[in-house]
Tab-separated table of C-alpha atoms in Angstrom:
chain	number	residue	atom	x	y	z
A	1463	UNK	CA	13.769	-27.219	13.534
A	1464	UNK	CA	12.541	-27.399	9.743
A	1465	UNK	CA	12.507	-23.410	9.944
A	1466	UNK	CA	16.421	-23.112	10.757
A	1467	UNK	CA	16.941	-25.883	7.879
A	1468	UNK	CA	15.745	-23.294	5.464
A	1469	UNK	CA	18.596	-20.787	3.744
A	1470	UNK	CA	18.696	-17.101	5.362
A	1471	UNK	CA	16.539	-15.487	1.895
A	1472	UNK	CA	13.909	-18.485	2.355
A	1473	UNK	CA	13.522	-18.304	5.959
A	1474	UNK	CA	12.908	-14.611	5.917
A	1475	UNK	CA	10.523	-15.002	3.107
A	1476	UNK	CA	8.609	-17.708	5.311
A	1477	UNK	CA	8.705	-16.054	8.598
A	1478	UNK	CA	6.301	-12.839	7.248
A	1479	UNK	CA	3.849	-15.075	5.776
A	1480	UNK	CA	3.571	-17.077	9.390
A	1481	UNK	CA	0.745	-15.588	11.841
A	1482	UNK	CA	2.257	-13.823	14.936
A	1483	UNK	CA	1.710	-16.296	17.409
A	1484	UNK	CA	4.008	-18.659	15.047
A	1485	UNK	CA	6.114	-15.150	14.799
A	1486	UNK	CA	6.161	-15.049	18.536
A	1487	UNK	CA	7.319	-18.368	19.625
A	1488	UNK	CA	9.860	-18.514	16.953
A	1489	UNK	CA	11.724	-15.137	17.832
A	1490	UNK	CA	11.593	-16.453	21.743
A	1491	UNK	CA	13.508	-19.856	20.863
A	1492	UNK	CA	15.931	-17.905	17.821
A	1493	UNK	CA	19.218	-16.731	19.784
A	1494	UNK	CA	20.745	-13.014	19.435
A	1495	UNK	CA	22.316	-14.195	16.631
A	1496	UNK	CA	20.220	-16.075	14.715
A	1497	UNK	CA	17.440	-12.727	15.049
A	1498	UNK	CA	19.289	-10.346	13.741
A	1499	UNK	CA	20.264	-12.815	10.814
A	1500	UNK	CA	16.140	-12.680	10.159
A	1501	UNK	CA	16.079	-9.358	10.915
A	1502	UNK	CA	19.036	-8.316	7.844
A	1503	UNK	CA	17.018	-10.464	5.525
A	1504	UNK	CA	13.748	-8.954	5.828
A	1505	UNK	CA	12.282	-5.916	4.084
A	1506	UNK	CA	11.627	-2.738	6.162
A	1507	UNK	CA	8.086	-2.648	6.202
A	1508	UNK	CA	7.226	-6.369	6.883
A	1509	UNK	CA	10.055	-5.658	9.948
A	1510	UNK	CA	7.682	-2.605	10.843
A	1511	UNK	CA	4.629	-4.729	10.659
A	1512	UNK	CA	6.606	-7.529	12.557
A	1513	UNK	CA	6.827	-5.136	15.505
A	1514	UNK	CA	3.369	-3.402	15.531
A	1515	UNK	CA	2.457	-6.896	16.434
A	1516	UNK	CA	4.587	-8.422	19.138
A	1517	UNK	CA	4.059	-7.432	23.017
A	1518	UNK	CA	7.050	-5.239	24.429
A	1519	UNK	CA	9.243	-7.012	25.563
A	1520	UNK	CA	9.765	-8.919	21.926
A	1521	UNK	CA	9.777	-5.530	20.072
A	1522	UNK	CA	12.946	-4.549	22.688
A	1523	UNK	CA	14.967	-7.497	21.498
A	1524	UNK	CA	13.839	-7.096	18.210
A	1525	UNK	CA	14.798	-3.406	18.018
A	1526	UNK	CA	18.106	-4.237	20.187
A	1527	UNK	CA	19.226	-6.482	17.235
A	1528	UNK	CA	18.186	-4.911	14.788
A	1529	UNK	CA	20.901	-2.880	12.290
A	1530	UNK	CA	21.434	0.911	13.719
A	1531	UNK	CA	19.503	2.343	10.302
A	1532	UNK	CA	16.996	-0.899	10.338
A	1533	UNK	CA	15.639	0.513	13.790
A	1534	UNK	CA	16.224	4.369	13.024
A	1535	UNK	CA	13.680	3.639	9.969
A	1536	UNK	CA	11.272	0.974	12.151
A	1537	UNK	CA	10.926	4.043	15.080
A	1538	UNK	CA	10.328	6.515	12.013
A	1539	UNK	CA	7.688	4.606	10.447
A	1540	UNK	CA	5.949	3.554	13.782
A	1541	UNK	CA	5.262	7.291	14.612
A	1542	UNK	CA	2.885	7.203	11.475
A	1543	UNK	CA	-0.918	7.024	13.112
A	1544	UNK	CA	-2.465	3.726	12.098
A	1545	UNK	CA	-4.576	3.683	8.613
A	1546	UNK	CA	-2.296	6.419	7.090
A	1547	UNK	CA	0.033	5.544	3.792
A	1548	UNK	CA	3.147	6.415	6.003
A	1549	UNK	CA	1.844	3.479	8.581
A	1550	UNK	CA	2.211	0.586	5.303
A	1551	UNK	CA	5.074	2.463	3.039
A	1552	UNK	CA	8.644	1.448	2.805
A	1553	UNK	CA	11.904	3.126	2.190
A	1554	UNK	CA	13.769	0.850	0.624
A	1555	UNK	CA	13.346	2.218	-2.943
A	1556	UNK	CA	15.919	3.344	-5.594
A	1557	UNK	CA	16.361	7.123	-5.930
A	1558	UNK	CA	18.396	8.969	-8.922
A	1559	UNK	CA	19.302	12.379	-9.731
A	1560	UNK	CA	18.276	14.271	-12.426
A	1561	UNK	CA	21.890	15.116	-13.938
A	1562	UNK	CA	23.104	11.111	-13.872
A	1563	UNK	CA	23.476	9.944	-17.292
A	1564	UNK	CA	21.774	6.376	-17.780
A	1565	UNK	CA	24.836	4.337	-17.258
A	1566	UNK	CA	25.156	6.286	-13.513
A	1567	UNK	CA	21.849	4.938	-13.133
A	1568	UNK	CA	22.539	1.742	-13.506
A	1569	UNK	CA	25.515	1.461	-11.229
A	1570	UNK	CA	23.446	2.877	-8.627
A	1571	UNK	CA	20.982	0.547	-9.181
A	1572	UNK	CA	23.368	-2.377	-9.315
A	1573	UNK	CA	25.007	-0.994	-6.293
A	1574	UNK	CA	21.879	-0.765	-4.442
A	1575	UNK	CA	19.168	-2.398	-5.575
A	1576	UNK	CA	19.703	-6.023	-4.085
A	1577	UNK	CA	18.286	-4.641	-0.945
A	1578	UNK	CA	15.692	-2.727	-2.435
A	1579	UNK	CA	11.916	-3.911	-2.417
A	1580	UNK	CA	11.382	-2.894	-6.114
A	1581	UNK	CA	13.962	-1.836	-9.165
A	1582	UNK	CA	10.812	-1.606	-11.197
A	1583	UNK	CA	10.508	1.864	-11.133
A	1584	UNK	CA	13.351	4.269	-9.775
A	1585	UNK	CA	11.998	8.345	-8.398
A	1586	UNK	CA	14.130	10.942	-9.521
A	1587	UNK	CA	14.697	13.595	-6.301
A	1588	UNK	CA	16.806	16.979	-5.783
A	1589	UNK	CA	19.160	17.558	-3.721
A	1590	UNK	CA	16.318	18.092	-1.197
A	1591	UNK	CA	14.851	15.219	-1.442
A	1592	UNK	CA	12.094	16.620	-3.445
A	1593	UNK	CA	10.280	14.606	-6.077
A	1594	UNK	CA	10.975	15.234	-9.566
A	1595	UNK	CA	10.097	12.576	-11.244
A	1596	UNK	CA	10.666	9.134	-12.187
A	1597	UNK	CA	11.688	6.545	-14.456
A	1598	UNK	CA	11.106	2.831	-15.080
A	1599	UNK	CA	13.890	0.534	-15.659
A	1600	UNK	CA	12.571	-0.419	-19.149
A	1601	UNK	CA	13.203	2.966	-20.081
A	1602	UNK	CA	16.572	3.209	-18.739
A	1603	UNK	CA	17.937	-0.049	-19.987
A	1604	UNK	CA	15.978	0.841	-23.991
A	1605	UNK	CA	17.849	4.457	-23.476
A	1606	UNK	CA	21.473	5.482	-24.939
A	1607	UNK	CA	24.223	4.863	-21.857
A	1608	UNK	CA	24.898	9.163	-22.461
A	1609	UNK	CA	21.111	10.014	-22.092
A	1610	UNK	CA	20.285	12.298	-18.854
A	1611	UNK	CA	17.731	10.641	-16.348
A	1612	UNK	CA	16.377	14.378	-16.240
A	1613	UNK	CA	15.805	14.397	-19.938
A	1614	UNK	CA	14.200	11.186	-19.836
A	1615	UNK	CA	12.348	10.751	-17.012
A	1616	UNK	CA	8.374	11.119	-16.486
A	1617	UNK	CA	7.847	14.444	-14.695
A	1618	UNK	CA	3.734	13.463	-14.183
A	1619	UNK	CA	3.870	11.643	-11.303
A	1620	UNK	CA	0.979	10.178	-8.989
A	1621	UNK	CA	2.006	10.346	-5.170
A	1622	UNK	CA	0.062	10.176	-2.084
A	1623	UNK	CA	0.802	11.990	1.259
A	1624	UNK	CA	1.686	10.331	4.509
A	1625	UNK	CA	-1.215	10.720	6.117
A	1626	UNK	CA	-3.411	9.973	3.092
A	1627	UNK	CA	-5.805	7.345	4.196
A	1628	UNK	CA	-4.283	3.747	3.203
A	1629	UNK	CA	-7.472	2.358	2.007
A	1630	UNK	CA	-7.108	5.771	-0.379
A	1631	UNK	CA	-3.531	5.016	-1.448
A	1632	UNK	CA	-4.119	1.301	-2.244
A	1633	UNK	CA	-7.370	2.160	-4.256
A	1634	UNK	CA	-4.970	4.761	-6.195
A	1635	UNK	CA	-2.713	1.816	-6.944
A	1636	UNK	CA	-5.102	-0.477	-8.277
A	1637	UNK	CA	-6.527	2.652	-10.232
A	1638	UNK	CA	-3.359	2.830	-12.479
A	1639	UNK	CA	-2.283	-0.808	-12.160
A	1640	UNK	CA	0.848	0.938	-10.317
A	1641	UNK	CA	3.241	-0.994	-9.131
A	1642	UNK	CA	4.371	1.465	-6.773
A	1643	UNK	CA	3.459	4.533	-5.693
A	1644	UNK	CA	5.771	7.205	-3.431
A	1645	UNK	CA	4.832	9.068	-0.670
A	1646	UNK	CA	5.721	12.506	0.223
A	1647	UNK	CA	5.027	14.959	3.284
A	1648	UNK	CA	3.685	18.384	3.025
A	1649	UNK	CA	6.750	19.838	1.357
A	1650	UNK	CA	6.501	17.123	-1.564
A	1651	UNK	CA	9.694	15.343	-0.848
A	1652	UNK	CA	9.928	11.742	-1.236
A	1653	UNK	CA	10.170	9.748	2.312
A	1654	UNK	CA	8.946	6.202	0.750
A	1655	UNK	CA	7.017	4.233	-1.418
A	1656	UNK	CA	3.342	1.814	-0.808
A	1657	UNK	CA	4.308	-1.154	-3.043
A	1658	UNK	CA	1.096	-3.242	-4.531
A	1659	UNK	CA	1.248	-6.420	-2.504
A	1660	UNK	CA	0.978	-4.017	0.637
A	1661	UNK	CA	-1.590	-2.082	-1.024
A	1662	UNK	CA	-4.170	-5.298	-1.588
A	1663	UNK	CA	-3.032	-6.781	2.022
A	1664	UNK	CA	-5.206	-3.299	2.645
A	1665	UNK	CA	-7.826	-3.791	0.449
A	1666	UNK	CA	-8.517	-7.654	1.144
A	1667	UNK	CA	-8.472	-6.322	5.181
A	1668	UNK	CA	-10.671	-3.513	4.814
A	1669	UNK	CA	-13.104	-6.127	2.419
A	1670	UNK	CA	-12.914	-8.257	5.582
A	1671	UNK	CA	-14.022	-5.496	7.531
A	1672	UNK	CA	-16.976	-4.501	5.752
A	1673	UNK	CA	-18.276	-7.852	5.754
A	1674	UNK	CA	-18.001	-8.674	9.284
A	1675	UNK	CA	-19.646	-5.110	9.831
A	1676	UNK	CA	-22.504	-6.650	7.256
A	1677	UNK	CA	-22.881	-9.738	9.093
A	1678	UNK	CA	-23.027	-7.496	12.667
A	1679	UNK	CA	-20.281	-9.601	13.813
């Protein structure tokens, strides 16, 4: 009852932090509509770690609910093996071309960035969806509107591969003090990004692990 009080953004927000259990009994009483209205508000790789945790026949309804791309990404991501950097990344990122001029940029990022996890830093691809480089939005908004993001942009880039361990990945974050850091496959185009609050959810789990391994538990 005090869950549906809360507004859609809220609710969302409050439903990853709950355990599954409370996940669990809360998608059993929500109807068809109220689901997918969690479903919309969440990002794509708590949804994804949603799912790796609910038995069957919750992950059917959640999938059956879920927006046509929403579950086209979730399958995508859940074919990742567990432990790997494509298991904990997410694709909701901003993406630019190298021949938009700065004020292109920002429309896009106006355009789409409300339902992107980060605007912090934006990854400059081809038309292949190979990584160029990228940009942060302190040095788009400090540049002239007529500047070209491939001018401007940062062409030494850090990225991990999708089957990079995760422990490796989130290490590599707290390294640089990233914020962010894309993931590519074998042919070095750009399929998502390992954001740092998922990188020291790893970090604080694989801690956990080594002490319960110290204490022979």
């Amino acid at each position: 009852m005090v869950f549906r009080l809360l507004p859609k953004e809220q609710a969302a927000e409050v439903f990853v932090e709950l355990d599954s259990e409370e996940q669990e009994v809360l998608i059993q009483s929500f109807s068809n509509t109220e689901l997918k209205e969690v479903l919309d508000e969440l990002y794509l790789d708590d949804a994804v770690d949603i799912v790796e945790e609910m038995p069957a026949n919750v992950v059917k309804r959640i999938l059956r609910h879920a927006d046509p791309d929403v579950r086209k990404s979730i399958n995508e991501i859940l074919k990742y093996p567990d432990d790997c950097a494509g298991s904990i990344m997410t694709t909701e990122y901003v993406d630019l071309k190298a021949t938009m001029t700065v004020e292109d940029a920002l429309k896009r990022i106006r355009r789409t960035g409300p339902d992107k996890e980060t605007i912090n830093i934006c990854y400059v691809i081809d038309e292949g969806r190979h990584l160029l480089g990228y940009l942060s939005i302190r040095t788009i908004l400090l540049s002239e509107e007529d500047d070209v993001v491939g001018d401007i942009m940062d062409t030494h880039v850090i990225s991990a591969n999708t089957l990079d361990d995760q422990e490796d990945v989130a290490q590599t974050l707290n390294k640089y003090d990233f914020l962010a850091l894309p993931i590519v496959d074998t042919e070095n185009r750009l399929v998502g990004i390992v954001t740092v609050d998922d990188a020291m959810d790893v970090l604080q789990e694989e801690v956990t692990e080594d002490i319960e391994k110290m204490a022979a538990i």
